[in-house]
Coordinates of C-alpha atoms and ligand atoms in Angstrom, one line a residue:
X18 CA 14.3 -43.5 114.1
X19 CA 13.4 -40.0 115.7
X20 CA 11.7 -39.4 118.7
X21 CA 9.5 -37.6 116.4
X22 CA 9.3 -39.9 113.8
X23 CA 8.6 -42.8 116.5
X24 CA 5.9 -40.3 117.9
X25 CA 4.1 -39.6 114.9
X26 CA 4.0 -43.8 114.2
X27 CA 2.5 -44.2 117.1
X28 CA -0.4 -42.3 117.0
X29 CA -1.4 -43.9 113.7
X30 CA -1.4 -46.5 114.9
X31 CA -3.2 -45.8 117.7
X32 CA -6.0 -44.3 115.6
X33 CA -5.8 -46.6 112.8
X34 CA -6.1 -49.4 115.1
X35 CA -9.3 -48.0 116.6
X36 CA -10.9 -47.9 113.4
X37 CA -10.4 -51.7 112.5
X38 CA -7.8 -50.8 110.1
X39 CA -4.4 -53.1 109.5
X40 CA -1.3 -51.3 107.6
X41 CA 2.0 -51.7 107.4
X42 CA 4.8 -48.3 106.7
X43 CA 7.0 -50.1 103.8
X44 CA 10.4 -47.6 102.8
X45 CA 9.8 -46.4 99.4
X46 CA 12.7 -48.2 98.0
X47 CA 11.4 -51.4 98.4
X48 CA 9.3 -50.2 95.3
X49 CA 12.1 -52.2 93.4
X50 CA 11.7 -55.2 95.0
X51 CA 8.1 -54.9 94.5
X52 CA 8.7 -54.1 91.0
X53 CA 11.2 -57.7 90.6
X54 CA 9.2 -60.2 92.5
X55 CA 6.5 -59.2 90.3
X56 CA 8.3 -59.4 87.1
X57 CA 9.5 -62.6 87.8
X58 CA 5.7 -63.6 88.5
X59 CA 4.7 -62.4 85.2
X60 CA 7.3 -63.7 83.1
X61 CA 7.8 -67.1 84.6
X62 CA 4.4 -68.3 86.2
X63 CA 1.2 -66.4 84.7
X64 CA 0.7 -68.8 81.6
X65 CA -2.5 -66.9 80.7
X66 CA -1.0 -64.1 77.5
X67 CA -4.2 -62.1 77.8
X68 CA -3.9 -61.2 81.4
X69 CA 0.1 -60.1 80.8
X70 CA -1.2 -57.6 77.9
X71 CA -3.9 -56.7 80.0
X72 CA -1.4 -56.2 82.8
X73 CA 1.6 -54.2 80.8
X74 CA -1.5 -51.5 80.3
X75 CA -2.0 -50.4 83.7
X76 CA -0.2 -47.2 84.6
X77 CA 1.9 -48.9 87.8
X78 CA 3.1 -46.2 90.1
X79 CA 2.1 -43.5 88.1
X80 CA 1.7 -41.4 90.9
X81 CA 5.5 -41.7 92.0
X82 CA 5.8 -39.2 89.8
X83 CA 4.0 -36.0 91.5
X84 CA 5.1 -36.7 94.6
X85 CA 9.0 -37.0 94.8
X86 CA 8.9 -36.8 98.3
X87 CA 7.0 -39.1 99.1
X88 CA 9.2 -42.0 101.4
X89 CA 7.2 -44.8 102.4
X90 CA 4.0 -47.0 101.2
X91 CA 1.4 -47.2 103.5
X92 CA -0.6 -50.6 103.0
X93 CA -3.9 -50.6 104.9
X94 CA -6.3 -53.2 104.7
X95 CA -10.0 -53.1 106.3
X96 CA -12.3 -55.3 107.4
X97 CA -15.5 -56.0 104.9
X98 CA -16.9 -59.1 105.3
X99 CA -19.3 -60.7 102.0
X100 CA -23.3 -60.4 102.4
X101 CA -25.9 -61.8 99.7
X102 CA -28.7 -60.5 98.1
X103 CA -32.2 -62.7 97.8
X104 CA -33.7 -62.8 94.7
X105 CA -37.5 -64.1 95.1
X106 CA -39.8 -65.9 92.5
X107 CA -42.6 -67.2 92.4
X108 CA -41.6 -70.9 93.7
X109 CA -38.4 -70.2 96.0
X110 CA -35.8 -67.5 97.0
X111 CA -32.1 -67.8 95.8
X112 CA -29.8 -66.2 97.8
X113 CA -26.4 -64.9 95.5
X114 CA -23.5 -63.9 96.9
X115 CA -21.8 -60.4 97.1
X116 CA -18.0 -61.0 97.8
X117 CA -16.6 -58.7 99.7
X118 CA -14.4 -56.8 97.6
X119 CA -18.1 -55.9 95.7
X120 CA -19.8 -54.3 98.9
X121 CA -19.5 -50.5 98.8
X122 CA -16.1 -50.9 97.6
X123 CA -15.4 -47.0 96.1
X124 CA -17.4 -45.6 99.5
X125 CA -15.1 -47.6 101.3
X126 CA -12.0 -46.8 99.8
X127 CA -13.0 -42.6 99.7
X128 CA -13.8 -43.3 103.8
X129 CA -10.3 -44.8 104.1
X130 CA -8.8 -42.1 102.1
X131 CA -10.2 -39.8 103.9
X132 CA -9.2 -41.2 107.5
X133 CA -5.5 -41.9 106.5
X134 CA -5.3 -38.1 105.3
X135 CA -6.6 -36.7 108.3
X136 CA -4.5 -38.6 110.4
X137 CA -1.0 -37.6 108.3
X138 CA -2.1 -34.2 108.0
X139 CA -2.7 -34.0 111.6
X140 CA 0.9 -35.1 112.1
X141 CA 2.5 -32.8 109.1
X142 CA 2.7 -35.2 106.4
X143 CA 0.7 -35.7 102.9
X144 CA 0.0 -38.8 101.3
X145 CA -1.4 -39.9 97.6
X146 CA -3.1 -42.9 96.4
X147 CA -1.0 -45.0 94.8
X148 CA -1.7 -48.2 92.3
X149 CA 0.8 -51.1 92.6
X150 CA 1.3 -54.3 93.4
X151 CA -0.9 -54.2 96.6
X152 CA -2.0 -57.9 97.3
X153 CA 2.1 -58.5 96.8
X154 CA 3.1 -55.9 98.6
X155 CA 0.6 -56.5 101.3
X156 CA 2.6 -60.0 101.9
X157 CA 5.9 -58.6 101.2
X158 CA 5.3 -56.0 103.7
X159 CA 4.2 -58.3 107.0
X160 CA 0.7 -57.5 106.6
X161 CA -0.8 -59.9 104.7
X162 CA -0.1 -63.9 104.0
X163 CA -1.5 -65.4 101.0
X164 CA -3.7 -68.3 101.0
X165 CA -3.7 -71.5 99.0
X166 CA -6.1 -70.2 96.6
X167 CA -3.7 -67.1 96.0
X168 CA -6.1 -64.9 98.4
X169 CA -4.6 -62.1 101.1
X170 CA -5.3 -63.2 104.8
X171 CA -5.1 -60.7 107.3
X172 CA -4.8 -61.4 111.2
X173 CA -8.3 -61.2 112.8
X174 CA -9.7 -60.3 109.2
X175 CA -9.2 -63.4 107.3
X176 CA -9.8 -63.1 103.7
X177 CA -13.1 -60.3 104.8
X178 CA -10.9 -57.0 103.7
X179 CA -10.1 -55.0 101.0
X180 CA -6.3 -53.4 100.4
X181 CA -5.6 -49.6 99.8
X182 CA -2.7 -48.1 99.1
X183 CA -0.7 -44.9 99.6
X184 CA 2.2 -43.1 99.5
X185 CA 3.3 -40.8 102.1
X186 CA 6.3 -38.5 102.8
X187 CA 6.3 -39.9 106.5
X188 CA 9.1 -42.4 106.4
X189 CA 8.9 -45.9 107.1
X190 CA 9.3 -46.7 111.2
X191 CA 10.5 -50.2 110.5
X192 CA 10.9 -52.7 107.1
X193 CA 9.4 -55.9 107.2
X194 CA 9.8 -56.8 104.0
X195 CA 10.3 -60.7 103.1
X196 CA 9.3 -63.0 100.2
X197 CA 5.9 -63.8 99.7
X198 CA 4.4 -66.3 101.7
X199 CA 1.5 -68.8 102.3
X200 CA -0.5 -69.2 105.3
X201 CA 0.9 -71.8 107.9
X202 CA -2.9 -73.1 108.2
X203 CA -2.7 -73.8 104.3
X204 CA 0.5 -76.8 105.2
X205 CA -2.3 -79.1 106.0
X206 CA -5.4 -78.1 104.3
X207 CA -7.0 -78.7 100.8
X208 CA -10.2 -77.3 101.5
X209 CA -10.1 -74.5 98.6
X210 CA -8.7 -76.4 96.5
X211 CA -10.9 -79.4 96.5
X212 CA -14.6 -77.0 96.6
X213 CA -12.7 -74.6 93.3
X214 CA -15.3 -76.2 90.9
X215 CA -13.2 -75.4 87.5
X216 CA -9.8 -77.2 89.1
X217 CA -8.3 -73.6 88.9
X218 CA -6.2 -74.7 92.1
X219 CA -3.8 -77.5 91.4
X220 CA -1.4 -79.2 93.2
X221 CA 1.6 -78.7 91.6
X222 CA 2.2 -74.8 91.8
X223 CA 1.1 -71.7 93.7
X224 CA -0.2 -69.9 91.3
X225 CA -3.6 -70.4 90.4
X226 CA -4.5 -70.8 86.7
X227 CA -6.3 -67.7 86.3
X228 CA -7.7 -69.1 82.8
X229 CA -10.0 -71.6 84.7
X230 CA -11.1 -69.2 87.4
X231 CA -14.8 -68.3 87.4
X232 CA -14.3 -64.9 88.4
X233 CA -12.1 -63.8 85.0
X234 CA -15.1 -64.4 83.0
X235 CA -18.2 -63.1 85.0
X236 CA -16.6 -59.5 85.7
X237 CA -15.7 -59.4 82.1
X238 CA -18.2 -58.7 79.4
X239 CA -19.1 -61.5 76.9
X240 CA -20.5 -65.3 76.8
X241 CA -19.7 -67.7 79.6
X242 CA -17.7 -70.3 77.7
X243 CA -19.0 -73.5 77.7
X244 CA -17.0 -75.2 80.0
X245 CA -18.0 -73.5 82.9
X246 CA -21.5 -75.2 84.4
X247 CA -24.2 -72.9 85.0
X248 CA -24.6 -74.6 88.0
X249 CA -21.1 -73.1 90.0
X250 CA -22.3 -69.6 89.4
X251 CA -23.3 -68.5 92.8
X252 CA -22.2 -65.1 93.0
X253 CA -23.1 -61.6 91.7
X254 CA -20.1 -61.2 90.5
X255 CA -16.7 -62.6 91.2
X256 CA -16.6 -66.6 93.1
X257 CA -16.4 -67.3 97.0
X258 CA -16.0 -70.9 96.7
X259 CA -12.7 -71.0 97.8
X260 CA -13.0 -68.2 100.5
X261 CA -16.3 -69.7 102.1
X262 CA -15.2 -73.4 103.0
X263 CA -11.8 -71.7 104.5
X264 CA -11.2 -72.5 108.5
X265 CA -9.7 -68.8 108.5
X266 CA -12.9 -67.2 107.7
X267 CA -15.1 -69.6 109.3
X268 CA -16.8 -66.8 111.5
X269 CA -17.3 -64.8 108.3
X270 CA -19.5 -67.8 106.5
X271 CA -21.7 -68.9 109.6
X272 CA -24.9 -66.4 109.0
X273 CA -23.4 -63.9 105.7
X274 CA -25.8 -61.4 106.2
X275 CA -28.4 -60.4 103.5
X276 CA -28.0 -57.0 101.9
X277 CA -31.2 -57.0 100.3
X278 CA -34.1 -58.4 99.1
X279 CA -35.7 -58.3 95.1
X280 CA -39.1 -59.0 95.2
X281 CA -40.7 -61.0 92.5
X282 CA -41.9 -58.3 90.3
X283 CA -38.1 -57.0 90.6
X284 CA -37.0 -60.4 89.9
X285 CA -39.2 -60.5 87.2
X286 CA -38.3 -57.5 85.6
X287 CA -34.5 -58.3 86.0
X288 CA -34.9 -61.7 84.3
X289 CA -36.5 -59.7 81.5
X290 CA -34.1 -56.5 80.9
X291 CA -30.7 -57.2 79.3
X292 CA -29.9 -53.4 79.8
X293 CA -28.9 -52.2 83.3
X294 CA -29.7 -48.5 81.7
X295 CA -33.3 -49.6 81.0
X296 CA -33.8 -50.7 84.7
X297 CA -36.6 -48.6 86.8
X298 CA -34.8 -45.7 88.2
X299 CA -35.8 -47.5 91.9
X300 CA -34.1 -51.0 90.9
X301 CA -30.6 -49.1 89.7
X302 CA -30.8 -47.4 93.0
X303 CA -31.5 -50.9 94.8
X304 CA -27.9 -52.0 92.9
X305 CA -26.0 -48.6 93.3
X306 CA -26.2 -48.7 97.1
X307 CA -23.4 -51.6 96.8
X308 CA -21.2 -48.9 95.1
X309 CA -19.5 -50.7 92.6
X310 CA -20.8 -49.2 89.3
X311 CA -18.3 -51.1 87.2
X312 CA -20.1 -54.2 87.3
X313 CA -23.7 -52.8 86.8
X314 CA -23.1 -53.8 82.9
X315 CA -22.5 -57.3 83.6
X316 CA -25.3 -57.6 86.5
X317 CA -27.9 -59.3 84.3
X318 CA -26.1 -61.6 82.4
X319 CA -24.5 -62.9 86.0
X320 CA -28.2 -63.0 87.9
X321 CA -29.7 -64.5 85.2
X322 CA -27.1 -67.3 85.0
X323 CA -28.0 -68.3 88.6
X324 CA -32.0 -67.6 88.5
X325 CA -33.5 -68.8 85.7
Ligands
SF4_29 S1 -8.9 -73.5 102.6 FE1 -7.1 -74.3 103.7 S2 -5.5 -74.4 102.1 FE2 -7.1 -73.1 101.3 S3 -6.5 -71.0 101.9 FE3 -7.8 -71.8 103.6 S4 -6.4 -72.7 105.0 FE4 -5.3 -72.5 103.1
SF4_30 S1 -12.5 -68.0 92.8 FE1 -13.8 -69.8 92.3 S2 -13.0 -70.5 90.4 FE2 -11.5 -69.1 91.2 S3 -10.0 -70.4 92.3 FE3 -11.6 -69.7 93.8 S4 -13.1 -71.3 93.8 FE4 -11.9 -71.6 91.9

């Protein structure tokens, strides 16, 4: 490696680091080994056909293409721990979750964006978003292990982060690169797997049944099959019920702070709608400050699920 290159590493890290910010430089040719541990996922362990067509659809690495020159991946992952929201009525509060990768996730991906370009610029490179792989390629890279429920863990993060990724035309200062791997805390723990309420984490693979998992169905549109118990929604949107009993994120799950509170008009009112768009202007704006309008369609069928 250059003295130059070496230099330039350096003070990324340096001013990554000072921002609470994880990455790891991956050479752009391990885009193929990316690309073949994947594969091999899909076509020999997801047993769920939907989410392989859904999968095949998404423009992978699409932006490879505009930027030939580029030479490394940057993996970054930053810390965003979950917070709830408090819906009152008239007998009690319920407190929902919002998972962390719900809480001002676009904000926080354009403020990432725009700290990792300043920094390259500032050295003399450019760098592009890129969509891939990223919670594989986190592991693959040295940054991340997975957990037993098939979550990224991050040193001093836990499972509180969310992954961007980029590619840059600074190369790659090292290669880390190694076959997926699974926590060494997970050798003798069962925790996530024993509190998954549907049984979406057996014993006898890695790979989670994604068919059973809550999450597949409350940030899609449509019913709530049967199966699933009103009772194990507890979230917005998404499911923490393997994250929250973890020992790695016990910090996180001690006093998860509350976000904001719906009175019991609001509450009311939000029981009553079945159209986000119909909301008062002042309750939309109570939901948009989380910054993930994707989910805004599917907001009251989840809160109703868990308050009425
Ligand atoms: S709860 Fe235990 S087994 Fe599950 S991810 Fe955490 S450490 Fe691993
Ligand atoms: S997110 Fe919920 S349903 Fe899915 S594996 Fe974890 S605990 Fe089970």
């Amino acid at each position: 490696m250059s003295n130059k290159i070496s230099e330039a590493y350096k003070i990324l890290s340096k001013e990554l680091y000072a921002q609470n910010i994880r990455f790891r430089l991956v050479p752009i040719e391990r885009i193929k080994d990316l690309k073949k541990t994947f594969s091999h996922t899909l076509e020999h362990e997801i047993d769920c056909p939907e989410f392989v067509e859904f999968i095949k659809y998404i423009n992978w690495f699409g932006a490879l293409n505009s930027f030939p020159e580029a030479k490394s991946i940057l993996v970054a992952s930053v810390y965003n721990p979950a917070g709830k929201v408090v819906f009152q009525k008239q007998d009690k509060d319920i407190e929902v979750v919002i998972p962390q990768g719900f809480i001002k996730f676009y904000p926080k991906q354009r403020v990432l964006q725009t700290i990792i370009t300043d920094i390259l610029h500032s050295l003399g490179y450019r760098n592009e978003r890129i969509l891939l792989h990223i919670k594989l390629l986190a592991v693959q890279s040295g940054l991340a292990e997975y957990g037993k429920n098939n979550i990224t863990y991050v040193e001093g993060f836990g499972s509180s982060h969310f992954l961007g990724s980029f590619i840059t035309d600074m190369p790659a200062n090292d290669d880390f690169w190694r076959e997926p791997k699974i926590m060494d805390a997970c050798e003798n723990c069962d925790l996530c797997r024993l509190n998954c309420p549907t049984g979406a984490i057996s014993e006898d693979r890695f790979l989670i049944h994604g068919e059973k998992c809550i999450t597949l169905y409350n940030e899609n549109p449509g019913e709530f099959p049967e199966w699933i118990e009103s009772k194990w929604h507890h979230a917005v949107v998404g499911c923490m019920k393997c994250q929250s009993v973890c020992p790695c994120n016990a910090a996180d799950y001690v006093d998860v702070p509350i976000l904001e509170t719906f009175t019991v008009s609001e509450t009311d009112i939000l029981l009553n709608e079945t159209e986000f768009e119909q909301l008062p202007q002042a309750l939309k704006d109570k939901f948009a400050q989380f910054g993930f309008p994707e989910i805004h369609s599917l907001l009251l069928r989840n809160i109703k699920v868990i308050c009425m």
